[in-house]
Amino acid sequence: LRAFGRTSHYDEVMPKPLPRLRMDLDFLPSPLEDRPGLMMRDPFGYSDVTLIVPPPLVPLLAMFDGEQSEDELREAIYRMTNDLRSGEIMNHLKEALEKAGFLEGPVFEELKEARHRAFAEAEARPPAHAGAAYPDEPGMLRAWMEQQGLELGTSREDILGIAAPHVSPEGGWSCYREAYRTLGPVLADRVFVVLGTSHYGEPEKFGLTRKDFVTPIGTARTERALVDRLAAKAPRASKMEDYCHAVEHSIEFQVLFLQAILGPEIRILPILTGPFARSLYQGGLPEEDEGVREFFDALGELNAAEGSRLCWVLGVDMAHMGRRYGDPIQAEAQRGEMVEVAERDRERIRRLEEGDAEGFWELVRPNHDDLKWCGSAPFYTFLKAVPGARGALRLYEQWNIDPQSVVSFAAMEFRRAA
């Protein structure tokens, strides 16, 4: 009938399904005492809107699954409120979610396409977290870092690299300071291979970009020839101009600290490391995925050929425990269950110190990594690419990111095996 411009009676009465709520959003308890509820925000930066859904409406979000209908939502609201204006409430909720780009559909796709296009066309990667995680004015930024005691260290020629947190500097200052004081002027002309956790990237993928990184301190130059070499040798696991670079903080923070101690025009090779989900959930080692193995081989070849001019920087956190991360416990740093977490963290750290990649992964894989080390993939990638690396723990910490949740992290240095 549609061919003749008509619709059937069935089409006219068919309930209209609700669009799907995006599952890649951040869902957090509202931090505002006068506005309780569920805070929703877009970690990909497609939308700059933050919504707080009042507690009574939070259960209704589950109905935005692409299957339940507007009639069913309207009825659920009426049963909950006994308000004949349930249709009004439904429209207001649906419109707020849609305008924010939180529902799958044309509005979201338009926002996403525009953001991806803007990143692809940009000459450089601008700072995404300046003014929030750290000061965006150069003078204030340097004063802030000096106040925290960040200073140029001394380095021996045999240093291979460091591991530093990517947690907010507010919580991780001691470990940032301890990690970066191992880097001195002798390393200023190295290319810093920055392996960062990709919190939003695809599993078994490595995010690459040719763009320079801009911070309030200056512009760090990306070694495009090395980027192209990796992409050519490992095309299946390489994701070129990965949009995740536009919003990810794990590399941005390391670039900022490198510039602060070694100068604005450092040279970098930025690599975002996605999770090795196949190994965690299906068993085996990460390199049993052919694309991952190709990338490990390409990175290992790069290290063998360019090792004397490379320095590795890992932007990594460790355990994530507590209510924010889906655990039933109310986590408190260095107390209760977190004492055992610290012991398990240190057992993994010992494997990192020994350069034992497989032994490290044996501790990560059980229970799909119930410690939720977001830095496990960068650590494993580094150990596979630089098999002669041996580590030393300089400082380990836990921090309550909120009253019920804890993140652990460490400062480490890596040197060549004797």
XYZ file of C-alpha atoms in Angstrom:
418
model
C 0.000 0.000 0.000
C 2.907 2.370 0.667
C 3.728 2.218 -3.049
C 0.487 4.157 -3.636
C 1.170 6.664 -0.858
C -1.149 4.997 1.658
C -0.625 3.276 4.998
C -2.550 0.389 6.454
C -4.728 0.570 9.563
C -2.161 -1.726 11.229
C 0.590 0.862 10.642
C -1.557 3.603 12.122
C -2.234 1.799 15.398
C 1.161 0.101 15.780
C 2.794 1.425 19.001
C 5.860 3.516 18.318
C 8.998 1.924 19.837
C 11.250 4.023 22.020
C 14.776 4.636 20.726
C 17.719 2.920 22.413
C 19.643 4.666 25.157
C 23.361 4.761 24.355
C 25.257 2.290 26.523
C 28.597 4.080 26.087
C 27.595 6.966 28.370
C 28.944 7.617 31.852
C 26.339 6.935 34.558
C 27.299 8.290 37.985
C 25.533 9.344 41.180
C 24.803 13.049 41.135
C 27.536 15.000 42.963
C 25.074 17.795 43.826
C 23.396 17.512 47.218
C 20.473 19.686 46.155
C 19.957 17.679 42.939
C 20.066 13.951 43.754
C 19.693 11.361 41.042
C 21.717 9.816 38.238
C 24.207 11.980 36.385
C 24.622 11.188 32.678
C 27.414 12.530 30.476
C 29.087 11.648 27.197
C 32.726 10.527 27.641
C 33.266 10.692 23.861
C 32.530 14.407 23.786
C 29.921 14.065 21.048
C 27.629 16.009 23.389
C 28.705 18.563 25.976
C 25.423 18.208 27.887
C 25.272 16.766 31.406
C 21.868 15.530 32.588
C 20.758 14.672 36.106
C 17.772 12.326 36.091
C 15.685 12.565 39.303
C 15.545 9.315 41.341
C 11.876 8.463 40.492
C 12.627 8.597 36.749
C 15.856 6.576 36.798
C 14.128 3.141 36.437
C 12.368 4.442 33.319
C 15.689 4.709 31.465
C 15.687 0.914 31.105
C 12.615 1.205 28.885
C 14.643 3.016 26.215
C 15.774 -0.308 24.726
C 14.443 -0.055 21.172
C 11.710 -2.592 21.934
C 9.324 -1.128 24.479
C 6.876 1.440 23.206
C 5.892 4.990 24.055
C 2.510 3.662 25.203
C 4.244 1.348 27.674
C 6.402 4.195 28.980
C 3.393 6.469 29.335
C 1.546 3.746 31.247
C 4.544 3.140 33.526
C 4.737 6.833 34.354
C 1.014 6.949 35.107
C 1.252 3.927 37.438
C 4.144 5.599 39.211
C 2.640 9.091 39.533
C -1.158 8.759 39.086
C -0.752 11.938 37.054
C -2.894 12.289 33.936
C -0.052 14.334 32.446
C 2.068 11.184 32.072
C 2.366 11.846 28.339
C 3.806 15.267 29.113
C 6.378 13.775 31.484
C 7.269 11.134 28.891
C 7.767 13.709 26.147
C 9.906 15.879 28.397
C 12.168 12.942 29.341
C 12.448 11.685 25.757
C 13.123 15.166 24.399
C 15.830 15.868 27.006
C 17.628 12.597 26.216
C 17.310 13.076 22.473
C 18.506 16.689 22.392
C 21.486 15.729 24.546
C 22.460 13.089 21.975
C 21.996 10.301 24.512
C 19.577 8.260 22.368
C 20.506 6.338 19.247
C 19.081 8.040 16.194
C 19.543 10.968 13.796
C 20.480 13.576 16.428
C 23.231 11.387 17.873
C 24.527 10.335 14.450
C 24.752 13.964 13.370
C 26.685 14.921 16.509
C 29.007 11.938 16.125
C 29.707 12.577 12.455
C 30.471 16.244 13.120
C 32.921 15.432 15.940
C 34.713 12.740 13.950
C 34.986 15.028 10.937
C 36.333 17.892 13.046
C 39.003 15.667 14.596
C 40.011 14.170 11.255
C 40.379 17.626 9.674
C 42.230 19.237 12.593
C 45.934 19.868 12.080
C 46.748 19.081 15.723
C 45.138 17.462 18.720
C 44.053 20.264 21.095
C 44.056 19.787 24.883
C 40.809 18.166 25.981
C 41.246 18.479 29.759
C 42.922 21.864 30.229
C 40.931 24.063 32.563
C 39.383 21.030 34.251
C 42.066 18.530 35.297
C 44.837 21.142 35.243
C 45.181 24.935 34.704
C 44.820 26.120 31.123
C 46.926 29.273 31.501
C 50.688 28.589 31.014
C 51.870 30.702 33.946
C 49.347 29.244 36.346
C 50.131 25.749 35.074
C 53.863 26.083 35.730
C 53.245 27.583 39.183
C 50.856 24.734 39.962
C 53.456 22.147 38.971
C 56.246 23.872 40.881
C 54.014 24.066 43.949
C 53.628 20.288 43.790
C 57.387 19.811 43.618
C 57.674 18.605 40.013
C 61.277 19.024 38.931
C 63.769 17.835 36.353
C 65.513 14.701 37.525
C 68.694 12.897 36.551
C 68.779 9.887 34.273
C 71.265 7.227 33.372
C 71.605 6.221 29.738
C 70.213 2.749 30.410
C 66.711 3.878 31.394
C 64.077 2.465 29.073
C 61.060 4.256 30.440
C 58.587 4.833 33.224
C 55.057 3.996 34.254
C 53.018 6.852 35.706
C 49.341 7.196 36.633
C 46.729 8.721 34.395
C 44.382 9.373 37.296
C 43.536 13.014 37.941
C 46.699 14.813 39.137
C 44.650 15.881 42.158
C 44.771 12.314 43.428
C 47.999 11.050 41.879
C 50.511 13.858 42.430
C 52.944 11.849 44.556
C 53.207 9.081 41.968
C 53.441 11.505 39.043
C 56.250 13.330 40.822
C 58.095 10.124 41.701
C 57.844 8.722 38.169
C 58.917 11.850 36.332
C 61.840 12.696 38.572
C 63.614 9.699 36.985
C 63.775 11.559 33.656
C 66.631 14.003 33.114
C 68.191 16.185 30.387
C 70.054 13.261 28.832
C 66.701 12.025 27.508
C 65.517 15.293 25.977
C 66.284 14.212 22.398
C 64.558 10.810 22.696
C 61.266 9.920 21.045
C 58.794 9.135 23.829
C 56.592 6.167 22.992
C 53.512 6.945 25.066
C 51.371 3.868 25.654
C 48.089 5.010 27.136
C 45.007 3.114 28.247
C 42.184 3.511 25.739
C 39.160 3.719 28.021
C 36.714 3.938 25.134
C 38.611 2.219 22.338
C 37.834 -1.016 20.556
C 39.126 -4.272 22.032
C 42.221 -5.734 20.348
C 42.902 -2.389 18.618
C 45.670 0.198 18.906
C 44.679 3.819 18.293
C 47.169 5.823 16.224
C 47.293 9.440 15.115
C 49.683 11.573 13.072
C 48.579 14.743 14.842
C 50.843 16.810 17.064
C 49.641 17.246 20.668
C 48.979 20.770 21.907
C 48.952 21.707 25.604
C 49.131 25.102 27.344
C 52.914 24.579 27.466
C 53.369 24.143 23.722
C 53.204 21.618 20.885
C 54.668 18.133 21.164
C 55.675 16.763 17.758
C 54.377 13.353 16.718
C 56.876 11.210 14.814
C 54.699 10.569 11.763
C 57.200 8.249 10.066
C 57.067 5.875 13.049
C 53.269 6.038 13.124
C 53.143 5.125 9.432
C 55.612 2.273 9.966
C 53.396 0.710 12.625
C 50.228 1.171 10.579
C 51.849 -0.428 7.509
C 53.210 -3.457 9.382
C 50.126 -4.080 11.526
C 47.097 -2.836 9.579
C 44.565 -5.210 11.146
C 44.992 -3.948 14.707
C 45.874 -0.343 13.891
C 43.114 2.240 13.984
C 44.483 5.312 12.240
C 43.289 8.731 13.385
C 41.352 7.035 16.159
C 38.788 9.529 17.453
C 39.455 8.302 20.996
C 42.621 10.413 20.917
C 40.396 13.501 20.860
C 38.969 12.834 24.323
C 41.371 10.444 26.053
C 43.368 11.735 29.033
C 45.841 8.874 29.509
C 48.234 10.267 26.885
C 47.443 13.968 27.326
C 48.560 13.933 30.968
C 51.874 12.231 30.116
C 52.600 14.722 27.328
C 51.921 17.571 29.738
C 54.365 16.257 32.347
C 57.020 15.453 29.738
C 56.799 18.994 28.384
C 56.967 20.473 31.880
C 60.318 18.846 32.619
C 61.938 18.456 29.166
C 60.524 21.346 27.135
C 57.494 21.952 24.937
C 58.815 20.476 21.678
C 59.348 16.919 22.802
C 58.885 14.204 20.182
C 56.271 11.531 20.812
C 54.763 8.376 19.382
C 51.256 8.277 20.943
C 49.555 4.860 21.041
C 46.205 4.119 22.679
C 45.888 0.490 23.748
C 42.424 -1.038 23.754
C 41.524 -3.864 26.153
C 42.461 -7.459 25.340
C 38.898 -8.598 25.866
C 39.174 -11.755 23.777
C 41.882 -13.133 26.031
C 40.116 -12.047 29.226
C 36.817 -13.658 28.280
C 37.771 -16.530 25.963
C 41.154 -17.541 27.347
C 44.596 -17.700 25.819
C 47.173 -14.948 25.463
C 46.439 -11.586 23.795
C 48.797 -12.364 20.885
C 46.669 -15.328 19.862
C 44.634 -12.659 18.092
C 46.453 -12.274 14.759
C 46.063 -8.505 14.605
C 47.409 -8.038 18.135
C 50.345 -10.346 17.363
C 51.159 -8.315 14.247
C 51.167 -5.126 16.292
C 53.397 -6.633 18.998
C 55.804 -7.763 16.278
C 55.781 -4.346 14.607
C 56.386 -2.572 17.915
C 59.149 -5.055 18.780
C 60.838 -4.454 15.428
C 60.591 -0.726 16.039
C 62.231 -1.136 19.423
C 65.015 -3.292 17.941
C 65.719 -0.770 15.190
C 65.235 2.480 17.111
C 65.775 1.419 20.729
C 68.653 3.764 21.437
C 66.536 6.810 20.633
C 63.294 5.681 22.275
C 61.996 6.171 25.802
C 58.759 4.484 26.859
C 56.116 6.200 28.972
C 53.118 4.219 30.177
C 50.031 6.193 31.229
C 48.364 3.551 33.385
C 46.232 3.071 36.467
C 45.763 -0.215 38.259
C 42.817 -1.499 40.327
C 39.353 0.087 40.257
C 37.220 -1.039 43.195
C 34.006 0.044 44.868
C 30.502 1.223 44.064
C 31.470 3.397 41.093
C 32.937 0.315 39.403
C 30.067 -2.062 40.081
C 31.382 -3.708 43.247
C 29.119 -4.246 46.274
C 31.794 -2.982 48.684
C 32.233 0.539 49.976
C 35.948 0.810 49.233
C 38.293 2.856 51.414
C 41.950 3.309 50.510
C 44.321 1.016 52.436
C 41.533 -0.268 54.669
C 39.322 -3.355 54.736
C 39.166 -5.155 51.377
C 41.648 -2.690 49.876
C 44.469 -4.179 51.980
C 44.071 -7.451 50.092
C 43.804 -5.517 46.806
C 47.154 -3.881 47.585
C 48.735 -7.311 48.117
C 47.356 -8.560 44.794
C 48.484 -5.369 43.042
C 52.000 -5.851 44.376
C 52.067 -9.464 43.189
C 51.327 -8.238 39.667
C 53.894 -5.463 40.028
C 56.545 -8.060 40.905
C 55.881 -9.797 37.574
C 56.277 -6.434 35.830
C 59.567 -5.863 37.627
C 60.791 -9.262 36.407
C 59.756 -8.530 32.824
C 57.521 -11.618 32.954
C 54.754 -10.823 30.463
C 53.058 -14.229 30.517
C 53.312 -14.489 34.312
C 51.754 -11.047 34.623
C 48.884 -12.029 32.341
C 48.313 -15.231 34.327
C 47.455 -12.997 37.291
C 45.279 -10.629 35.248
C 43.123 -13.117 33.351
C 41.283 -15.050 36.142
C 37.707 -13.843 36.797
C 38.011 -11.542 33.769
C 40.358 -9.356 35.849
C 38.223 -8.706 38.906
C 40.682 -5.992 40.003
C 39.843 -4.108 36.797
C 43.375 -2.940 35.982
C 42.746 -0.521 33.128
C 46.518 -0.439 32.571
C 46.908 -4.173 31.998
C 46.939 -3.946 28.180
C 49.584 -1.157 27.963
C 51.774 -2.993 30.499
C 51.536 -6.261 28.575
C 52.158 -4.509 25.247
C 55.306 -2.887 26.629
C 56.703 -6.148 28.016
C 56.108 -7.922 24.679
C 57.693 -5.111 22.652
C 60.675 -4.628 24.994
C 61.476 -8.111 26.325
C 64.714 -6.939 27.952
C 62.946 -4.503 30.268
C 63.198 -4.927 34.011
C 61.201 -2.724 36.357
C 61.500 -1.193 39.793
C 58.609 0.061 41.908
C 59.212 3.569 43.214
C 55.847 4.292 44.847
C 52.451 2.598 45.159
C 49.267 4.411 46.206
C 45.516 4.064 46.544
C 43.139 7.016 46.270
C 39.447 7.401 47.051
C 38.135 8.885 43.837
C 34.822 9.201 45.717
C 33.766 8.144 49.235
C 32.865 4.631 48.071
C 35.401 3.901 45.320
C 39.179 3.526 45.089
C 41.755 3.615 42.277
C 45.286 2.282 42.746
C 48.360 3.321 40.764
C 52.122 3.391 40.965
C 55.324 5.037 39.824
C 57.741 2.614 38.171
C 60.962 2.827 36.205
C 62.258 0.358 33.636
C 65.850 -0.361 32.684
C 67.654 -2.862 30.496
C 68.309 -6.249 32.022
C 71.893 -6.768 33.124
